[in-house]
Amino acid sequence: MLSIIVAVMLSSVMRTMNEGSYEQMIENTVGIFTGYVQIHQKGYWDDKTLENTLVSSDTLFQIIAQTPGITKAVPRIESYALVAGENQSRAAMVIGIDPEKERSLSDPQNRIVTGSYFEDLNERSVLLGTDLVQRLELQVGDSLVMIGQGFRGQSAAGLYEVKGTVRFPNPEMNKSLVMMPLGTAQFFLAAPDRLTGISLIIEDSDDAESVTKILSGYLSSEDYEVMDWKELMPELVQAIESDRGSGLIIIMILYVVVGFGILGTVLMMITERTYEFGVMISVGTSRFAIAMMLAFEVLLMAMAGSLVGIVASYPISYYFHINPIRLSDSGDMAQVIETFGMEPVLQFSLEPSLFYSQAIIIFVITLIFCLIPILKASRLNPVKAMRS
């Protein structure tokens, strides 16, 4: 039974680690940055310029509010600009946010490292990523120069106070992020009442596709495009599917090793009882009864081992869910993870199906690999068995 327990533990922990990393990847990029559903002006996603921004209107937000499954709508305007301190400059991603509504998405207020959060939509100040502020050699209270191109080719330039620094799980955001109040960003880009997109918070992330279809039916397809996160980030979906495929190959190899281990265990168990089976057959016990007895024993062993394996694996996954494994920043694996825009940590998932599905698979494997020993025991020659 120990082999079954270990098998369930290994497969469950491996699957929770893999799926946990995918959940973390999605949350770091989708749950924080893009949202699970977005609305843009038609053509914006193919040509991300301020000329393709949409006009913010009460009618649009009323339609969004009436769509089932949507809890919040988070408006943004995004662009790029050259930002500079006294001695250093760098290209940066500029995001104009509604300070109140943005708490439902990226929640920058609770990610502030130094300084304070915005107080209104038109405050002339900025929040910088922690790595960007170090690169520019700035501190909270210093001035930041911003130069870029606004709506319809107008010049965009301004001087803003650095009000604070923020840290996100996505390392790339920390290296290039400039956050501004929405009104200030629209004024800087000469784009009043315009938005590059509206990110939607939905009740259940699994309903993103259905919410997208419903909302698309409410809005004009000639004016707007509604996209779920899989359309917004196909590279992320491909990366997850590719890694999931390689993970399944590894776990299939584990299943085969486990299966032969269980086969050896059951063969040894039956071999040790060969004399007993020979006696039973010689006194009139039917071979079918012996086969059913062994099948019942294996069934109990498989059920008990699977249940104990689930109970033993859950605390391990729970611990690493609460205390993710942080990889060394200088390590190769950490650098690979950061290239995907993720924080270099391994967080385990606690999805219940990952545990009981592995228990069921190991249970079935145990039953399949035990068929041969059971059939062999039921066909024993009683004379040879008692002489063995």
Tab-separated table of C-alpha atoms in Angstrom:
chain	number	residue	atom	x	y	z
A	1	MET	CA	0.000	0.000	0.000
A	2	LEU	CA	2.957	2.290	0.610
A	3	SER	CA	3.737	2.334	-3.121
A	4	ILE	CA	0.188	3.547	-3.852
A	5	ILE	CA	0.403	6.265	-1.184
A	6	VAL	CA	3.743	7.510	-2.531
A	7	ALA	CA	2.420	7.429	-6.106
A	8	VAL	CA	-0.634	9.520	-5.254
A	9	MET	CA	1.518	11.960	-3.262
A	10	LEU	CA	4.093	12.413	-6.041
A	11	SER	CA	1.564	12.805	-8.842
A	12	SER	CA	-0.659	15.159	-6.817
A	13	VAL	CA	2.206	17.385	-5.694
A	14	MET	CA	3.619	17.502	-9.226
A	15	ARG	CA	0.267	18.461	-10.741
A	16	THR	CA	-0.475	21.098	-8.090
A	17	MET	CA	2.959	22.632	-8.674
A	18	ASN	CA	2.430	22.751	-12.449
A	19	GLU	CA	-1.121	24.098	-12.314
A	20	GLY	CA	-0.180	26.539	-9.559
A	21	SER	CA	2.520	28.022	-11.790
A	22	TYR	CA	-0.038	28.427	-14.609
A	23	GLU	CA	-2.518	30.125	-12.268
A	24	GLN	CA	0.227	32.438	-11.075
A	25	MET	CA	1.232	33.226	-14.658
A	26	ILE	CA	-2.354	34.082	-15.594
A	27	GLU	CA	-2.925	36.142	-12.450
A	28	ASN	CA	0.342	38.096	-12.870
A	29	THR	CA	-0.445	39.055	-16.453
A	30	VAL	CA	-4.222	38.826	-16.867
A	31	GLY	CA	-5.649	39.319	-13.387
A	32	ILE	CA	-3.469	42.348	-12.706
A	33	PHE	CA	-2.696	43.966	-16.036
A	34	THR	CA	-5.248	43.279	-18.777
A	35	GLY	CA	-8.303	41.909	-16.977
A	36	TYR	CA	-10.181	38.838	-18.186
A	37	VAL	CA	-12.260	40.803	-20.726
A	38	GLN	CA	-11.514	44.092	-22.489
A	39	ILE	CA	-13.428	46.541	-24.688
A	40	HIS	CA	-11.594	48.592	-27.331
A	41	GLN	CA	-12.399	50.776	-30.260
A	42	LYS	CA	-12.654	48.636	-33.402
A	43	GLY	CA	-9.137	48.057	-34.764
A	44	TYR	CA	-7.245	49.176	-31.667
A	45	TRP	CA	-5.772	45.770	-30.826
A	46	ASP	CA	-4.229	45.465	-34.308
A	47	ASP	CA	-2.947	49.033	-34.323
A	48	LYS	CA	-2.376	50.289	-30.781
A	49	THR	CA	-2.292	54.036	-31.329
A	50	LEU	CA	-4.126	56.895	-29.668
A	51	GLU	CA	-5.956	57.508	-32.952
A	52	ASN	CA	-7.832	54.243	-32.339
A	53	THR	CA	-9.003	55.119	-28.847
A	54	LEU	CA	-12.678	55.024	-27.889
A	55	VAL	CA	-14.753	57.860	-26.474
A	56	SER	CA	-15.840	57.354	-22.864
A	57	SER	CA	-19.621	57.687	-22.583
A	58	ASP	CA	-22.286	57.079	-19.952
A	59	THR	CA	-24.238	54.918	-22.425
A	60	LEU	CA	-21.306	52.540	-22.846
A	61	PHE	CA	-20.833	52.133	-19.105
A	62	GLN	CA	-24.576	51.585	-18.627
A	63	ILE	CA	-24.515	48.716	-21.144
A	64	ILE	CA	-21.542	47.205	-19.327
A	65	ALA	CA	-23.291	47.513	-15.962
A	66	GLN	CA	-26.386	45.720	-17.297
A	67	THR	CA	-24.408	42.776	-18.687
A	68	PRO	CA	-24.715	39.690	-16.438
A	69	GLY	CA	-21.469	38.390	-14.949
A	70	ILE	CA	-19.654	41.744	-14.922
A	71	THR	CA	-18.960	43.323	-11.539
A	72	LYS	CA	-16.694	46.284	-12.360
A	73	ALA	CA	-15.478	48.282	-15.373
A	74	VAL	CA	-11.976	49.754	-15.111
A	75	PRO	CA	-11.145	52.513	-17.667
A	76	ARG	CA	-7.569	53.106	-18.802
A	77	ILE	CA	-5.558	55.071	-21.289
A	78	GLU	CA	-2.154	53.665	-22.215
A	79	SER	CA	0.754	54.981	-24.214
A	80	TYR	CA	4.537	55.303	-24.154
A	81	ALA	CA	6.789	58.224	-23.356
A	82	LEU	CA	10.387	59.115	-22.662
A	83	VAL	CA	10.771	59.786	-18.951
A	84	ALA	CA	13.779	61.410	-17.331
A	85	GLY	CA	15.214	62.440	-14.025
A	86	GLU	CA	18.119	64.806	-13.567
A	87	ASN	CA	20.760	62.461	-14.980
A	88	GLN	CA	19.004	59.416	-16.475
A	89	SER	CA	16.222	58.749	-18.991
A	90	ARG	CA	14.306	55.709	-20.144
A	91	ALA	CA	11.388	54.737	-22.364
A	92	ALA	CA	8.385	53.911	-20.186
A	93	MET	CA	4.854	52.572	-20.403
A	94	VAL	CA	2.376	55.244	-19.296
A	95	ILE	CA	-0.958	54.092	-17.875
A	96	GLY	CA	-3.681	56.518	-16.884
A	97	ILE	CA	-5.965	54.993	-14.231
A	98	ASP	CA	-9.060	55.819	-12.264
A	99	PRO	CA	-7.623	55.750	-8.697
A	100	GLU	CA	-10.808	54.330	-7.195
A	101	LYS	CA	-11.818	51.817	-9.873
A	102	GLU	CA	-8.271	50.546	-10.403
A	103	ARG	CA	-8.338	49.042	-6.919
A	104	SER	CA	-10.535	46.265	-8.341
A	105	LEU	CA	-7.892	45.279	-10.901
A	106	SER	CA	-4.203	45.948	-10.239
A	107	ASP	CA	-4.855	47.458	-6.771
A	108	PRO	CA	-1.822	49.796	-6.828
A	109	GLN	CA	-2.703	51.340	-3.460
A	110	ASN	CA	-1.804	48.091	-1.687
A	111	ARG	CA	1.352	47.640	-3.787
A	112	ILE	CA	2.944	50.955	-2.852
A	113	VAL	CA	6.457	50.529	-1.472
A	114	THR	CA	7.220	54.171	-0.688
A	115	GLY	CA	5.131	57.345	-0.839
A	116	SER	CA	1.344	57.511	-1.122
A	117	TYR	CA	-1.535	56.890	-3.542
A	118	PHE	CA	-3.421	59.310	-5.792
A	119	GLU	CA	-6.205	61.362	-4.243
A	120	ASP	CA	-8.179	62.416	-7.345
A	121	LEU	CA	-8.414	62.026	-11.134
A	122	ASN	CA	-6.562	65.246	-11.960
A	123	GLU	CA	-3.674	65.192	-9.521
A	124	ARG	CA	-0.388	66.167	-11.218
A	125	SER	CA	1.719	63.328	-9.894
A	126	VAL	CA	2.915	59.875	-10.893
A	127	LEU	CA	3.680	56.467	-9.406
A	128	LEU	CA	6.796	54.709	-10.706
A	129	GLY	CA	7.825	51.062	-10.772
A	130	THR	CA	10.435	50.274	-8.128
A	131	ASP	CA	13.123	49.314	-10.664
A	132	LEU	CA	12.383	52.326	-12.874
A	133	VAL	CA	12.777	54.815	-10.056
A	134	GLN	CA	16.167	53.322	-9.230
A	135	ARG	CA	17.238	53.505	-12.868
A	136	LEU	CA	16.254	57.175	-13.033
A	137	GLU	CA	17.951	57.866	-9.683
A	138	LEU	CA	14.839	59.535	-8.305
A	139	GLN	CA	13.128	59.646	-4.921
A	140	VAL	CA	9.620	60.377	-3.733
A	141	GLY	CA	9.042	64.123	-4.046
A	142	ASP	CA	11.396	64.580	-7.024
A	143	SER	CA	10.198	65.819	-10.411
A	144	LEU	CA	9.824	63.582	-13.463
A	145	VAL	CA	10.062	64.953	-16.996
A	146	MET	CA	7.846	63.216	-19.573
A	147	ILE	CA	8.000	63.672	-23.341
A	148	GLY	CA	5.880	61.795	-25.879
A	149	GLN	CA	3.323	62.027	-28.665
A	150	GLY	CA	-0.307	62.715	-27.929
A	151	PHE	CA	-3.591	62.264	-29.758
A	152	ARG	CA	-3.468	63.112	-33.477
A	153	GLY	CA	0.254	63.840	-33.391
A	154	GLN	CA	0.146	66.591	-30.772
A	155	SER	CA	3.206	67.084	-28.582
A	156	ALA	CA	2.984	65.616	-25.107
A	157	ALA	CA	5.267	67.051	-22.455
A	158	GLY	CA	4.990	67.676	-18.759
A	159	LEU	CA	6.677	67.840	-15.369
A	160	TYR	CA	5.166	65.711	-12.603
A	161	GLU	CA	5.898	64.981	-8.967
A	162	VAL	CA	6.916	61.436	-8.073
A	163	LYS	CA	4.326	60.615	-5.431
A	164	GLY	CA	5.327	57.003	-4.777
A	165	THR	CA	6.761	53.734	-6.025
A	166	VAL	CA	4.868	50.496	-6.691
A	167	ARG	CA	5.939	46.874	-7.041
A	168	PHE	CA	3.993	44.324	-9.069
A	169	PRO	CA	4.596	40.579	-9.416
A	170	ASN	CA	5.469	41.200	-13.075
A	171	PRO	CA	9.164	42.254	-13.207
A	172	GLU	CA	8.782	43.982	-16.584
A	173	MET	CA	6.161	46.331	-15.155
A	174	ASN	CA	8.490	47.302	-12.319
A	175	LYS	CA	11.170	48.243	-14.874
A	176	SER	CA	9.065	50.493	-17.092
A	177	LEU	CA	5.776	51.487	-15.426
A	178	VAL	CA	4.536	55.053	-14.969
A	179	MET	CA	1.034	55.382	-13.496
A	180	MET	CA	-0.919	58.633	-13.660
A	181	PRO	CA	-4.449	59.660	-12.630
A	182	LEU	CA	-6.777	59.225	-15.601
A	183	GLY	CA	-7.606	62.913	-16.018
A	184	THR	CA	-3.945	63.894	-15.818
A	185	ALA	CA	-2.953	61.260	-18.390
A	186	GLN	CA	-5.700	62.360	-20.785
A	187	PHE	CA	-4.540	65.965	-20.475
A	188	PHE	CA	-0.886	64.943	-20.988
A	189	LEU	CA	-1.795	62.989	-24.156
A	190	ALA	CA	-4.229	65.674	-25.382
A	191	ALA	CA	-6.969	63.029	-25.426
A	192	PRO	CA	-9.834	64.296	-23.225
A	193	ASP	CA	-12.589	61.744	-22.547
A	194	ARG	CA	-10.763	59.085	-24.562
A	195	LEU	CA	-9.724	55.595	-23.447
A	196	THR	CA	-7.533	52.925	-25.007
A	197	GLY	CA	-9.658	50.269	-23.352
A	198	ILE	CA	-11.977	49.233	-20.553
A	199	SER	CA	-10.937	46.206	-18.503
A	200	LEU	CA	-13.814	44.241	-17.039
A	201	ILE	CA	-13.897	42.426	-13.699
A	202	ILE	CA	-16.114	39.348	-13.903
A	203	GLU	CA	-17.619	37.162	-11.210
A	204	ASP	CA	-15.996	33.939	-12.428
A	205	SER	CA	-12.851	33.917	-14.571
A	206	ASP	CA	-14.059	30.704	-16.233
A	207	ASP	CA	-16.998	32.661	-17.705
A	208	ALA	CA	-14.796	35.070	-19.663
A	209	GLU	CA	-15.728	33.582	-23.036
A	210	SER	CA	-19.484	33.605	-22.377
A	211	VAL	CA	-19.408	37.171	-20.991
A	212	THR	CA	-17.494	38.253	-24.100
A	213	LYS	CA	-20.167	36.775	-26.384
A	214	ILE	CA	-23.035	38.367	-24.445
A	215	LEU	CA	-21.416	41.812	-24.363
A	216	SER	CA	-20.499	41.608	-28.057
A	217	GLY	CA	-24.198	41.177	-28.796
A	218	TYR	CA	-25.015	44.383	-26.923
A	219	LEU	CA	-22.364	46.564	-28.616
A	220	SER	CA	-21.972	47.531	-32.247
A	221	SER	CA	-19.367	45.338	-33.941
A	222	GLU	CA	-18.549	48.253	-36.261
A	223	ASP	CA	-17.520	50.500	-33.371
A	224	TYR	CA	-16.190	48.186	-30.657
A	225	GLU	CA	-14.279	44.958	-30.206
A	226	VAL	CA	-14.745	42.801	-27.106
A	227	MET	CA	-11.968	40.302	-26.360
A	228	ASP	CA	-11.370	37.783	-23.610
A	229	TRP	CA	-7.933	37.153	-22.131
A	230	LYS	CA	-7.189	34.213	-24.435
A	231	GLU	CA	-7.610	36.489	-27.460
A	232	LEU	CA	-5.659	39.275	-25.775
A	233	MET	CA	-2.712	37.050	-24.886
A	234	PRO	CA	-2.472	34.058	-27.262
A	235	GLU	CA	1.256	33.732	-26.499
A	236	LEU	CA	0.426	33.083	-22.858
A	237	VAL	CA	-2.131	30.420	-23.794
A	238	GLN	CA	0.384	28.713	-26.103
A	239	ALA	CA	3.107	28.802	-23.451
A	240	ILE	CA	0.779	27.223	-20.883
A	241	GLU	CA	-0.460	24.519	-23.267
A	242	SER	CA	3.081	23.688	-24.365
A	243	ASP	CA	4.348	23.409	-20.806
A	244	ARG	CA	1.259	21.445	-19.758
A	245	GLY	CA	1.923	18.955	-22.566
A	246	SER	CA	5.513	18.366	-21.465
A	247	GLY	CA	4.318	18.030	-17.872
A	248	LEU	CA	1.808	15.356	-18.895
A	249	ILE	CA	4.575	13.380	-20.624
A	250	ILE	CA	6.605	13.433	-17.416
A	251	ILE	CA	3.656	12.370	-15.296
A	252	MET	CA	2.812	9.575	-17.759
A	253	ILE	CA	6.315	8.229	-17.247
A	254	LEU	CA	5.663	8.417	-13.509
A	255	TYR	CA	2.436	6.447	-13.989
A	256	VAL	CA	4.296	3.685	-15.843
A	257	VAL	CA	6.992	3.467	-13.147
A	258	VAL	CA	4.324	3.425	-10.448
A	259	GLY	CA	2.354	0.757	-12.300
A	260	PHE	CA	5.293	-1.632	-12.494
A	261	GLY	CA	6.137	-0.914	-8.866
A	262	ILE	CA	2.599	-1.856	-7.855
A	263	LEU	CA	2.800	-4.946	-10.107
A	264	GLY	CA	5.968	-6.087	-8.336
A	265	THR	CA	4.414	-5.484	-4.927
A	266	VAL	CA	1.290	-7.530	-5.722
A	267	LEU	CA	3.311	-10.329	-7.361
A	268	MET	CA	5.449	-10.581	-4.227
A	269	MET	CA	2.336	-10.609	-2.040
A	270	ILE	CA	0.778	-13.449	-4.070
A	271	THR	CA	4.028	-15.424	-4.352
A	272	GLU	CA	4.399	-15.452	-0.570
A	273	ARG	CA	0.895	-16.965	-0.316
A	274	THR	CA	1.288	-19.606	-3.021
A	275	TYR	CA	1.188	-22.496	-0.512
A	276	GLU	CA	-1.957	-21.010	1.092
A	277	PHE	CA	-3.726	-20.837	-2.264
A	278	GLY	CA	-2.668	-24.390	-3.100
A	279	VAL	CA	-4.222	-25.669	0.130
A	280	MET	CA	-7.421	-23.718	-0.463
A	281	ILE	CA	-7.831	-25.149	-3.963
A	282	SER	CA	-7.089	-28.690	-2.754
A	283	VAL	CA	-9.852	-28.522	-0.079
A	284	GLY	CA	-12.442	-27.397	-2.614
A	285	THR	CA	-12.246	-23.604	-2.780
A	286	SER	CA	-13.126	-22.506	-6.286
A	287	ARG	CA	-10.571	-20.626	-8.361
A	288	PHE	CA	-13.153	-17.904	-8.944
A	289	ALA	CA	-13.491	-17.427	-5.184
A	290	ILE	CA	-9.716	-17.060	-4.848
A	291	ALA	CA	-9.653	-14.529	-7.688
A	292	MET	CA	-12.504	-12.552	-6.098
A	293	MET	CA	-10.801	-12.629	-2.697
A	294	LEU	CA	-7.575	-11.255	-4.159
A	295	ALA	CA	-9.490	-8.686	-6.186
A	296	PHE	CA	-11.279	-7.532	-3.048
A	297	GLU	CA	-7.977	-7.262	-1.146
A	298	VAL	CA	-6.391	-5.255	-3.963
A	299	LEU	CA	-9.489	-3.043	-4.171
A	300	LEU	CA	-9.314	-2.255	-0.460
A	301	MET	CA	-5.562	-1.646	-0.692
A	302	ALA	CA	-5.989	0.678	-3.678
A	303	MET	CA	-8.835	2.640	-2.041
A	304	ALA	CA	-7.017	3.009	1.269
A	305	GLY	CA	-3.742	3.966	-0.407
A	306	SER	CA	-5.437	6.558	-2.640
A	307	LEU	CA	-7.268	8.171	0.279
A	308	VAL	CA	-4.170	8.272	2.465
A	309	GLY	CA	-2.189	9.683	-0.484
A	310	ILE	CA	-4.670	12.561	-0.869
A	311	VAL	CA	-4.591	13.296	2.858
A	312	ALA	CA	-0.778	13.229	2.867
A	313	SER	CA	-0.304	15.375	-0.254
A	314	TYR	CA	-2.735	18.178	0.623
A	315	PRO	CA	-0.673	19.623	3.545
A	316	ILE	CA	2.413	19.742	1.304
A	317	SER	CA	0.579	21.639	-1.432
A	318	TYR	CA	-1.124	23.875	1.119
A	319	TYR	CA	2.203	24.828	2.700
A	320	PHE	CA	3.763	25.797	-0.628
A	321	HIS	CA	0.571	27.617	-1.626
A	322	ILE	CA	0.912	29.839	1.441
A	323	ASN	CA	4.743	29.908	1.288
A	324	PRO	CA	5.741	29.811	-2.399
A	325	ILE	CA	9.210	28.591	-3.316
A	326	ARG	CA	11.245	31.679	-4.216
A	327	LEU	CA	13.930	31.016	-6.796
A	328	SER	CA	17.331	32.654	-6.658
A	329	ASP	CA	17.365	35.835	-8.767
A	330	SER	CA	20.724	34.835	-10.231
A	331	GLY	CA	19.608	31.341	-11.231
A	332	ASP	CA	18.870	30.290	-14.813
A	333	MET	CA	15.351	29.096	-13.959
A	334	ALA	CA	14.482	32.441	-12.352
A	335	GLN	CA	15.682	34.294	-15.454
A	336	VAL	CA	13.583	32.077	-17.726
A	337	ILE	CA	10.478	32.692	-15.600
A	338	GLU	CA	11.098	36.458	-15.644
A	339	THR	CA	11.205	36.437	-19.456
A	340	PHE	CA	7.508	35.465	-19.308
A	341	GLY	CA	6.812	38.504	-17.114
A	342	MET	CA	6.429	36.477	-13.938
A	343	GLU	CA	7.800	36.775	-10.459
A	344	PRO	CA	10.376	33.951	-9.943
A	345	VAL	CA	8.367	31.941	-7.417
A	346	LEU	CA	6.660	28.543	-7.540
A	347	GLN	CA	3.222	28.626	-5.950
A	348	PHE	CA	1.207	25.411	-5.657
A	349	SER	CA	-2.481	25.153	-6.537
A	350	LEU	CA	-5.196	23.914	-4.164
A	351	GLU	CA	-7.740	22.984	-6.845
A	352	PRO	CA	-9.547	19.907	-5.368
A	353	SER	CA	-9.846	18.152	-8.739
A	354	LEU	CA	-6.054	17.915	-8.963
A	355	PHE	CA	-6.004	15.717	-5.872
A	356	TYR	CA	-8.913	13.386	-6.437
A	357	SER	CA	-8.183	13.005	-10.182
A	358	GLN	CA	-4.682	11.723	-9.386
A	359	ALA	CA	-6.090	9.379	-6.753
A	360	ILE	CA	-8.577	7.992	-9.277
A	361	ILE	CA	-5.867	7.516	-11.928
A	362	ILE	CA	-3.537	5.700	-9.530
A	363	PHE	CA	-6.505	3.628	-8.315
A	364	VAL	CA	-7.309	2.538	-11.883
A	365	ILE	CA	-3.636	1.841	-12.656
A	366	THR	CA	-3.450	-0.338	-9.551
A	367	LEU	CA	-6.480	-2.380	-10.621
A	368	ILE	CA	-5.169	-2.824	-14.182
A	369	PHE	CA	-1.685	-3.927	-13.150
A	370	CYS	CA	-3.128	-6.336	-10.586
A	371	LEU	CA	-5.144	-8.306	-13.148
A	372	ILE	CA	-2.174	-10.448	-14.233
A	373	PRO	CA	-1.149	-11.558	-10.694
A	374	ILE	CA	-4.782	-12.283	-9.783
A	375	LEU	CA	-5.308	-14.405	-12.898
A	376	LYS	CA	-2.019	-16.205	-12.234
A	377	ALA	CA	-3.064	-17.014	-8.666
A	378	SER	CA	-6.452	-18.302	-9.758
A	379	ARG	CA	-4.811	-20.777	-12.183
A	380	LEU	CA	-2.352	-22.337	-9.740
A	381	ASN	CA	-1.706	-26.057	-9.799
A	382	PRO	CA	-2.446	-27.045	-6.160
A	383	VAL	CA	0.184	-29.839	-6.091
A	384	LYS	CA	2.979	-27.593	-7.389
A	385	ALA	CA	1.812	-24.749	-5.150
A	386	MET	CA	2.032	-26.852	-1.973
A	387	ARG	CA	5.491	-28.153	-2.968
A	388	SER	CA	6.853	-24.695	-3.646
